CSV table of C-alpha atoms (C1' of nucleotides) in Angstrom, one decimal:
chain,number,residue,atom,x,y,z
N,1,MET,CA,-1.1,25.9,-27.2
N,2,LYS,CA,-0.4,22.4,-26.1
N,3,SER,CA,2.5,21.8,-24.0
N,4,GLU,CA,4.9,18.9,-24.9
N,5,PRO,CA,3.7,16.1,-22.6
N,6,HIS,CA,0.2,16.9,-23.3
N,7,LYS,CA,1.2,16.1,-27.1
N,8,VAL,CA,2.6,12.7,-26.2
N,9,PHE,CA,-0.1,11.9,-24.0
N,10,GLU,CA,-2.5,12.5,-26.7
N,11,GLN,CA,-0.4,10.6,-29.2
N,12,LEU,CA,-0.4,7.8,-26.9
N,13,LEU,CA,-4.0,7.8,-26.5
N,14,ASN,CA,-4.8,7.8,-30.2
N,15,SER,CA,-2.3,4.8,-30.6
N,16,LYS,CA,-4.4,2.8,-28.3
N,17,GLY,CA,-7.8,3.8,-29.5
N,18,LEU,CA,-8.7,5.7,-26.3
N,19,LYS,CA,-10.2,9.0,-26.4
N,20,VAL,CA,-8.8,12.6,-25.2
N,21,THR,CA,-11.0,13.7,-22.6
N,22,LYS,CA,-11.4,16.8,-20.3
N,23,GLN,CA,-10.8,14.5,-17.2
N,24,ARG,CA,-7.6,12.7,-18.6
N,25,LYS,CA,-6.3,16.1,-19.8
N,26,ASP,CA,-7.0,17.7,-16.3
N,27,ILE,CA,-5.3,15.0,-14.5
N,28,LEU,CA,-2.4,15.3,-16.6
N,29,ASP,CA,-2.0,18.8,-16.0
N,30,TYR,CA,-2.2,18.6,-12.5
N,31,LEU,CA,0.2,16.2,-12.4
N,32,LEU,CA,2.6,18.6,-14.4
N,33,LYS,CA,2.2,21.5,-12.1
N,34,ALA,CA,2.4,20.1,-8.9
N,35,ARG,CA,5.8,20.5,-7.2
N,36,LYS,CA,5.7,17.7,-5.3
N,37,HIS,CA,4.2,14.1,-5.0
N,38,VAL,CA,0.5,14.1,-5.3
N,39,THR,CA,-2.0,11.8,-3.9
N,40,PRO,CA,-5.0,10.6,-5.7
N,41,GLU,CA,-7.2,12.0,-2.9
N,42,ASP,CA,-5.1,15.3,-3.6
N,43,ILE,CA,-6.2,15.2,-7.1
N,44,TYR,CA,-9.6,14.4,-6.4
N,45,ARG,CA,-10.0,17.1,-4.0
N,46,ASP,CA,-8.6,20.1,-5.9
N,47,LEU,CA,-9.8,19.3,-9.3
N,48,ASN,CA,-13.3,19.2,-7.7
N,49,LYS,CA,-13.0,22.4,-5.8
N,50,LYS,CA,-12.6,24.4,-9.4
N,51,ASP,CA,-15.6,23.9,-11.9
N,52,ALA,CA,-15.5,20.4,-13.4
N,53,ASN,CA,-16.5,17.4,-11.1
N,54,ILE,CA,-14.5,14.5,-11.5
N,55,GLY,CA,-15.2,11.0,-9.9
N,56,ARG,CA,-12.4,9.2,-8.1
N,57,ALA,CA,-12.6,6.2,-10.1
N,58,THR,CA,-11.7,8.4,-13.1
N,59,VAL,CA,-8.4,9.9,-10.8
N,60,PHE,CA,-7.3,6.2,-10.3
N,61,ARG,CA,-8.2,5.0,-13.6
N,62,THR,CA,-5.9,7.6,-15.0
N,63,LEU,CA,-3.1,7.7,-12.8
N,64,HIS,CA,-2.9,3.7,-13.7
N,65,LEU,CA,-3.0,4.9,-17.5
N,66,LEU,CA,-0.3,7.2,-16.9
N,67,GLU,CA,2.0,4.8,-14.8
N,68,ASN,CA,1.4,2.0,-17.3
N,69,ALA,CA,2.4,4.3,-20.1
N,70,GLY,CA,5.6,5.6,-18.3
N,71,PHE,CA,4.4,8.9,-17.7
N,72,ALA,CA,4.2,8.7,-13.9
N,73,ASP,CA,5.8,7.2,-11.2
N,74,LYS,CA,4.5,6.2,-7.5
N,75,ILE,CA,6.2,6.4,-4.3
N,76,GLN,CA,5.1,5.0,-0.9
N,77,PHE,CA,5.2,7.2,2.5
N,78,ALA,CA,6.2,5.4,5.8
N,79,ASP,CA,2.4,5.1,6.7
N,80,GLY,CA,1.6,3.5,3.4
N,81,ARG,CA,0.1,6.4,1.7
N,82,LEU,CA,0.9,6.4,-2.7
N,83,ALA,CA,1.5,9.5,-3.9
N,84,TYR,CA,2.5,10.1,-7.7
N,85,GLU,CA,4.8,12.2,-9.6
N,86,HIS,CA,4.9,12.9,-13.5
N,87,LYS,CA,8.0,11.8,-15.3
N,88,PHE,CA,8.3,14.0,-18.3
N,89,ALA,CA,11.7,15.2,-19.0
N,90,ARG,CA,12.6,14.3,-15.4
N,91,PRO,CA,15.7,11.4,-15.1
N,92,HIS,CA,15.1,8.3,-13.1
N,93,HIS,CA,15.7,8.9,-9.4
N,94,ASP,CA,15.0,7.3,-6.1
N,95,HIS,CA,13.9,9.0,-3.1
N,96,MET,CA,14.7,9.6,0.8
N,97,ILE,CA,11.6,10.0,2.8
N,98,CYS,CA,11.2,12.0,5.9
N,99,VAL,CA,9.1,9.7,8.5
N,100,GLU,CA,8.1,13.0,10.3
N,101,CYS,CA,7.1,15.6,7.7
N,102,SER,CA,6.5,13.2,4.4
N,103,GLY,CA,9.1,15.5,2.6
N,104,VAL,CA,10.9,13.9,0.0
N,105,LEU,CA,14.5,14.5,-1.3
N,106,GLU,CA,15.4,12.7,-4.5
N,107,PHE,CA,18.7,10.9,-5.4
N,108,SER,CA,20.4,9.1,-8.3
N,109,ASN,CA,23.4,7.0,-8.3
N,110,ALA,CA,25.1,5.4,-11.4
N,111,THR,CA,27.1,2.7,-9.5
N,112,ILE,CA,24.0,1.6,-7.7
N,113,GLU,CA,22.3,1.3,-10.9
N,114,LYS,CA,25.0,-0.6,-12.3
N,115,ILE,CA,25.4,-3.1,-9.1
N,116,GLN,CA,21.8,-3.7,-9.3
N,117,ASP,CA,21.8,-4.7,-13.2
N,118,GLU,CA,24.7,-7.2,-12.0
N,119,ILE,CA,23.2,-8.6,-9.4
N,120,SER,CA,20.1,-9.2,-11.4
N,121,LYS,CA,22.2,-10.8,-13.9
N,122,LYS,CA,23.9,-13.0,-11.6
N,123,PHE,CA,20.4,-14.2,-10.4
N,124,LEU,CA,19.0,-14.6,-14.1
N,125,PHE,CA,16.3,-12.1,-12.9
N,126,LYS,CA,15.0,-9.6,-15.5
N,127,PRO,CA,14.5,-6.7,-14.0
N,128,LEU,CA,11.4,-4.2,-14.7
N,129,TRP,CA,11.8,-1.5,-12.5
N,130,HIS,CA,13.3,-1.1,-9.1
N,131,ARG,CA,11.9,1.0,-5.8
N,132,HIS,CA,14.7,2.2,-3.7
N,133,GLU,CA,13.6,4.4,-0.8
N,134,ILE,CA,15.5,5.3,2.5
N,135,PHE,CA,13.4,6.3,5.1
N,136,GLY,CA,14.8,8.7,7.9
N,137,ARG,CA,14.5,12.2,9.3
N,138,CYS,CA,15.1,15.1,6.9
N,139,LYS,CA,17.6,18.2,8.0
N,140,LYS,CA,14.7,20.1,9.4
N,141,CYS,CA,12.9,17.4,11.6
N,142,ASN,CA,16.2,16.0,12.6
N,143,LYS,CA,17.1,19.4,14.4
N,144,MET,CA,13.7,19.3,16.5
N,145,ASP,CA,14.6,16.3,18.4
Z,1,MET,CA,13.1,-25.1,26.3
Z,2,LYS,CA,12.8,-21.7,24.9
Z,3,SER,CA,14.6,-20.6,21.8
Z,4,GLU,CA,16.8,-17.7,21.7
Z,5,PRO,CA,14.5,-15.3,19.7
Z,6,HIS,CA,11.5,-16.2,22.3
Z,7,LYS,CA,14.0,-15.0,25.1
Z,8,VAL,CA,14.6,-12.1,23.4
Z,9,PHE,CA,11.5,-11.0,22.7
Z,10,GLU,CA,10.4,-11.7,26.1
Z,11,GLN,CA,13.0,-9.6,27.3
Z,12,LEU,CA,11.8,-7.0,25.2
Z,13,LEU,CA,8.4,-7.4,26.4
Z,14,ASN,CA,9.3,-7.2,30.2
Z,15,SER,CA,11.4,-4.2,29.5
Z,16,LYS,CA,8.5,-2.5,28.1
Z,17,GLY,CA,6.0,-3.5,30.8
Z,18,LEU,CA,4.2,-5.4,28.1
Z,19,LYS,CA,2.8,-9.1,29.0
Z,20,VAL,CA,4.1,-12.6,27.4
Z,21,THR,CA,0.8,-14.0,26.0
Z,22,LYS,CA,0.3,-17.3,24.6
Z,23,GLN,CA,-0.8,-15.3,21.1
Z,24,ARG,CA,2.3,-13.2,20.9
Z,25,LYS,CA,4.4,-16.4,21.4
Z,26,ASP,CA,2.0,-18.1,18.6
Z,27,ILE,CA,2.8,-15.5,16.2
Z,28,LEU,CA,6.4,-15.3,16.8
Z,29,ASP,CA,7.0,-19.2,16.5
Z,30,TYR,CA,5.0,-19.0,13.2
Z,31,LEU,CA,7.3,-16.6,11.8
Z,32,LEU,CA,10.2,-18.3,13.0
Z,33,LYS,CA,9.0,-21.5,11.2
Z,34,ALA,CA,7.8,-20.0,8.3
Z,35,ARG,CA,10.5,-20.3,5.1
Z,36,LYS,CA,9.3,-17.7,3.1
Z,37,HIS,CA,7.2,-14.4,3.6
Z,38,VAL,CA,4.2,-14.5,5.2
Z,39,THR,CA,0.9,-12.1,5.0
Z,40,PRO,CA,-1.2,-11.6,7.9
Z,41,GLU,CA,-3.7,-13.3,6.6
Z,42,ASP,CA,-1.7,-16.4,6.4
Z,43,ILE,CA,-0.8,-16.1,10.0
Z,44,TYR,CA,-4.3,-15.7,11.0
Z,45,ARG,CA,-5.7,-18.8,8.7
Z,46,ASP,CA,-2.8,-21.2,10.0
Z,47,LEU,CA,-3.3,-20.4,13.6
Z,48,ASN,CA,-7.0,-20.9,13.6
Z,49,LYS,CA,-6.6,-23.9,11.8
Z,50,LYS,CA,-4.9,-25.4,15.1
Z,51,ASP,CA,-6.2,-24.9,18.8
Z,52,ALA,CA,-6.2,-21.5,19.3
Z,53,ASN,CA,-8.2,-19.2,18.1
Z,54,ILE,CA,-6.6,-16.0,17.5
Z,55,GLY,CA,-8.2,-12.6,16.3
Z,56,ARG,CA,-7.2,-10.6,13.1
Z,57,ALA,CA,-6.5,-7.6,15.3
Z,58,THR,CA,-4.2,-9.3,17.8
Z,59,VAL,CA,-2.1,-10.5,14.3
Z,60,PHE,CA,-1.7,-7.2,13.1
Z,61,ARG,CA,-0.9,-5.6,16.7
Z,62,THR,CA,1.5,-8.5,17.2
Z,63,LEU,CA,3.3,-7.8,13.7
Z,64,HIS,CA,3.4,-4.1,14.6
Z,65,LEU,CA,5.0,-4.7,17.7
Z,66,LEU,CA,7.6,-7.1,16.2
Z,67,GLU,CA,8.4,-4.9,13.6
Z,68,ASN,CA,8.8,-1.6,15.8
Z,69,ALA,CA,11.1,-3.8,17.9
Z,70,GLY,CA,13.3,-4.7,15.0
Z,71,PHE,CA,12.6,-8.6,15.0
Z,72,ALA,CA,10.6,-8.3,11.7
Z,73,ASP,CA,10.6,-6.8,8.7
Z,74,LYS,CA,8.1,-6.4,5.8
Z,75,ILE,CA,7.9,-6.3,1.7
Z,76,GLN,CA,5.5,-5.4,-0.5
Z,77,PHE,CA,4.5,-7.5,-3.7
Z,78,ALA,CA,3.8,-6.1,-6.8
Z,79,ASP,CA,0.0,-5.8,-6.3
Z,80,GLY,CA,0.6,-4.2,-3.1
Z,81,ARG,CA,0.2,-7.1,-0.6
Z,82,LEU,CA,2.4,-6.9,2.5
Z,83,ALA,CA,4.3,-9.8,3.8
Z,84,TYR,CA,6.7,-10.2,6.9
Z,85,GLU,CA,9.8,-12.0,7.6
Z,86,HIS,CA,11.5,-12.4,10.9
Z,87,LYS,CA,15.1,-10.9,11.4
Z,88,PHE,CA,16.5,-13.2,14.1
Z,89,ALA,CA,20.1,-13.9,13.1
Z,90,ARG,CA,19.4,-12.7,9.5
Z,91,PRO,CA,21.7,-10.1,8.1
Z,92,HIS,CA,20.3,-7.4,6.5
Z,93,HIS,CA,19.3,-7.8,2.8
Z,94,ASP,CA,17.1,-6.6,0.2
Z,95,HIS,CA,14.8,-8.4,-2.2
Z,96,MET,CA,14.3,-9.2,-5.8
Z,97,ILE,CA,10.5,-9.8,-6.3
Z,98,CYS,CA,9.0,-11.6,-9.2
Z,99,VAL,CA,5.8,-9.9,-10.9
Z,100,GLU,CA,4.6,-13.0,-11.8
Z,101,CYS,CA,4.8,-15.5,-8.9
Z,102,SER,CA,5.6,-13.1,-6.2
Z,103,GLY,CA,8.7,-15.3,-5.5
Z,104,VAL,CA,11.2,-13.3,-3.5
Z,105,LEU,CA,15.3,-13.5,-3.7
Z,106,GLU,CA,17.3,-11.9,-1.4
Z,107,PHE,CA,20.4,-9.9,-2.2
Z,108,SER,CA,22.9,-7.8,-0.2
Z,109,ASN,CA,25.8,-5.6,-1.2
Z,110,ALA,CA,28.0,-3.7,0.7
Z,111,THR,CA,28.9,-0.9,-1.9
Z,112,ILE,CA,25.4,-0.1,-2.4
Z,113,GLU,CA,24.8,0.2,1.5
Z,114,LYS,CA,28.0,2.6,1.7
Z,115,ILE,CA,26.8,4.8,-1.3
Z,116,GLN,CA,23.3,4.8,0.6
Z,117,ASP,CA,25.1,6.3,3.7
Z,118,GLU,CA,27.2,8.8,1.8
Z,119,ILE,CA,24.3,10.4,-0.1
Z,120,SER,CA,22.3,10.3,3.3
Z,121,LYS,CA,25.2,12.4,4.5
Z,122,LYS,CA,25.4,15.0,1.9
Z,123,PHE,CA,21.9,15.5,2.3
Z,124,LEU,CA,21.8,16.0,5.9
Z,125,PHE,CA,19.4,13.3,6.2
Z,126,LYS,CA,19.4,10.8,9.1
Z,127,PRO,CA,18.4,7.4,7.8
Z,128,LEU,CA,16.7,5.1,9.9
Z,129,TRP,CA,16.0,2.2,7.5
Z,130,HIS,CA,15.6,1.7,3.8
Z,131,ARG,CA,13.9,-0.3,0.9
Z,132,HIS,CA,15.5,-1.7,-2.1
Z,133,GLU,CA,13.2,-3.9,-4.1
Z,134,ILE,CA,13.9,-4.9,-7.7
Z,135,PHE,CA,10.9,-5.9,-9.6
Z,136,GLY,CA,10.9,-8.4,-12.4
Z,137,ARG,CA,10.5,-11.7,-13.8
Z,138,CYS,CA,12.4,-14.7,-12.4
Z,139,LYS,CA,14.6,-17.1,-13.9
Z,140,LYS,CA,11.6,-19.7,-14.3
Z,141,CYS,CA,8.8,-17.2,-15.1
Z,142,ASN,CA,11.0,-15.4,-17.7
Z,143,LYS,CA,11.6,-18.7,-19.5
Z,144,MET,CA,7.6,-19.3,-20.0
Z,145,ASP,CA,7.3,-16.0,-22.0
U,1,DA,C1',-4.7,-16.0,45.8
U,2,DT,C1',-5.6,-10.9,44.7
U,3,DG,C1',-5.8,-6.8,42.3
U,4,DA,C1',-4.2,-4.0,39.1
U,5,DT,C1',-3.6,-3.3,34.6
U,6,DA,C1',-2.4,-5.3,29.7
U,7,DT,C1',-4.5,-8.0,26.3
U,8,DT,C1',-7.6,-10.4,23.9
U,9,DG,C1',-11.6,-11.3,20.0
U,10,DA,C1',-15.7,-10.0,17.8
U,11,DG,C1',-17.7,-7.5,15.2
U,12,DA,C1',-18.0,-2.3,13.9
U,13,DA,C1',-15.8,1.0,11.7
U,14,DT,C1',-12.8,2.9,8.2
U,15,DC,C1',-10.1,3.6,4.4
U,16,DA,C1',-8.3,3.2,-0.3
U,17,DG,C1',-9.2,1.2,-4.3
U,18,DT,C1',-12.5,-1.4,-7.6
U,19,DC,C1',-16.8,-2.5,-9.7
U,20,DT,C1',-21.1,-2.0,-12.3
U,21,DC,C1',-23.8,0.7,-15.2
U,22,DA,C1',-26.9,3.7,-17.3
U,23,DA,C1',-26.0,8.1,-19.1
U,24,DT,C1',-22.7,10.8,-21.6
U,25,DT,C1',-18.8,12.2,-24.9
U,26,DA,C1',-15.3,11.6,-28.3
U,27,DT,C1',-14.2,10.3,-33.0
U,28,DA,C1',-14.8,8.3,-37.5
U,29,DT,C1',-17.1,8.7,-41.4
U,30,DA,C1',-20.8,9.7,-44.2
I,1,DT,C1',-22.8,18.9,-39.7
I,2,DA,C1',-25.3,14.8,-38.1
I,3,DT,C1',-24.9,10.1,-37.0
I,4,DA,C1',-23.6,5.7,-35.2
I,5,DT,C1',-20.2,3.6,-32.6
I,6,DA,C1',-17.6,2.3,-29.2
I,7,DA,C1',-15.0,4.4,-25.3
I,8,DT,C1',-15.5,6.8,-20.7
I,9,DT,C1',-18.0,9.0,-17.2
I,10,DG,C1',-19.5,9.5,-12.0
I,11,DA,C1',-22.1,7.6,-8.5
I,12,DG,C1',-22.5,4.9,-5.4
I,13,DA,C1',-22.3,-0.1,-4.0
I,14,DC,C1',-18.6,-3.2,-2.8
I,15,DT,C1',-14.4,-5.2,-1.5
I,16,DG,C1',-10.1,-6.4,1.2
I,17,DA,C1',-7.0,-4.9,4.5
I,18,DT,C1',-6.6,-2.6,8.7
I,19,DT,C1',-7.9,-0.3,12.7
I,20,DC,C1',-11.0,0.5,16.3
I,21,DT,C1',-14.1,-0.1,20.5
I,22,DC,C1',-15.1,-2.2,24.5
I,23,DA,C1',-16.6,-5.9,27.5
I,24,DA,C1',-14.6,-10.5,29.1
I,25,DT,C1',-10.2,-12.5,30.1
I,26,DA,C1',-5.4,-13.5,31.2
I,27,DT,C1',-1.1,-12.1,33.0
I,28,DC,C1',1.8,-10.7,36.9
I,29,DA,C1',4.0,-8.3,40.8
I,30,DT,C1',2.7,-8.6,45.2
DNA sequence: ATGATATTGAGAATCAGTCTCAATTATATA
DNA sequence: TATATAATTGAGACTGATTCTCAATATCAT
């Protein structure tokens, strides 16, 4: 049986006249099962380990599709590498990113969000999305100094 | 006569056993005079228009140097392009970035900064720097829709 | 001025991401 | 189910940004 996210994804594809392909399902699956942020290269490598072969281009194309549909979000590590996470049944949150181990902690704060909106309004700026990342050393990496 | 930032920069170089070269001074100068965020390519192009020829590698090397020393900050536009600004006599601030025209507005808010610190403390995360960018449409670009 | 050392620019190399295009696959409809 | 149409695919060429390599050059302490 299909999981809810797969259903929702297929609805999106149908509504746009796009096709439900094995590759698209595999990539969504991979994101759903990942316990952490994954890079496009992770997806490419791991999916090719198994049966299917899947091109790099398809990985990027599908990630953009998911991102634009609001089903995935990306973050960027301190060295510039991009990584993705799915957004199904996950409320909005921002990240603390360890500069040593690239570990990611999540946080969210209603007051910050509210102030952001007020600031935007004051500048007549229409916010579409934001990125709030705190870079530093996580508990573990901080100990080792 | 030398501006204060140049003095401070040369002190840094001396303290690290690095040399004060024409290229490094030119790049700092360029950043100090720029009225907006500039890309490495801007710097490369404009400095080569004049007398000096300066390599791309040197532009990147010097920007990293300035960034690590805390004399420059970078932001990233919606399409991923990087741009730099100097930080001399400029208090900390964050950015609103227009997804249409790449225009940048600055904001800063003490309450947000305070909450960030509290959150970090709660997670035993040692914050080093942060990036808080709101992407959207500026007043001008919003009108045109 | 000299010598030790850091820095430089040119161009090769790398890397992530995009593009092109012929072959393949999904889907609507007969 | 077979067929027609249009979207999708993977391979590999391409791009643009950044880094690397290295011989030539510039800085600086002496």
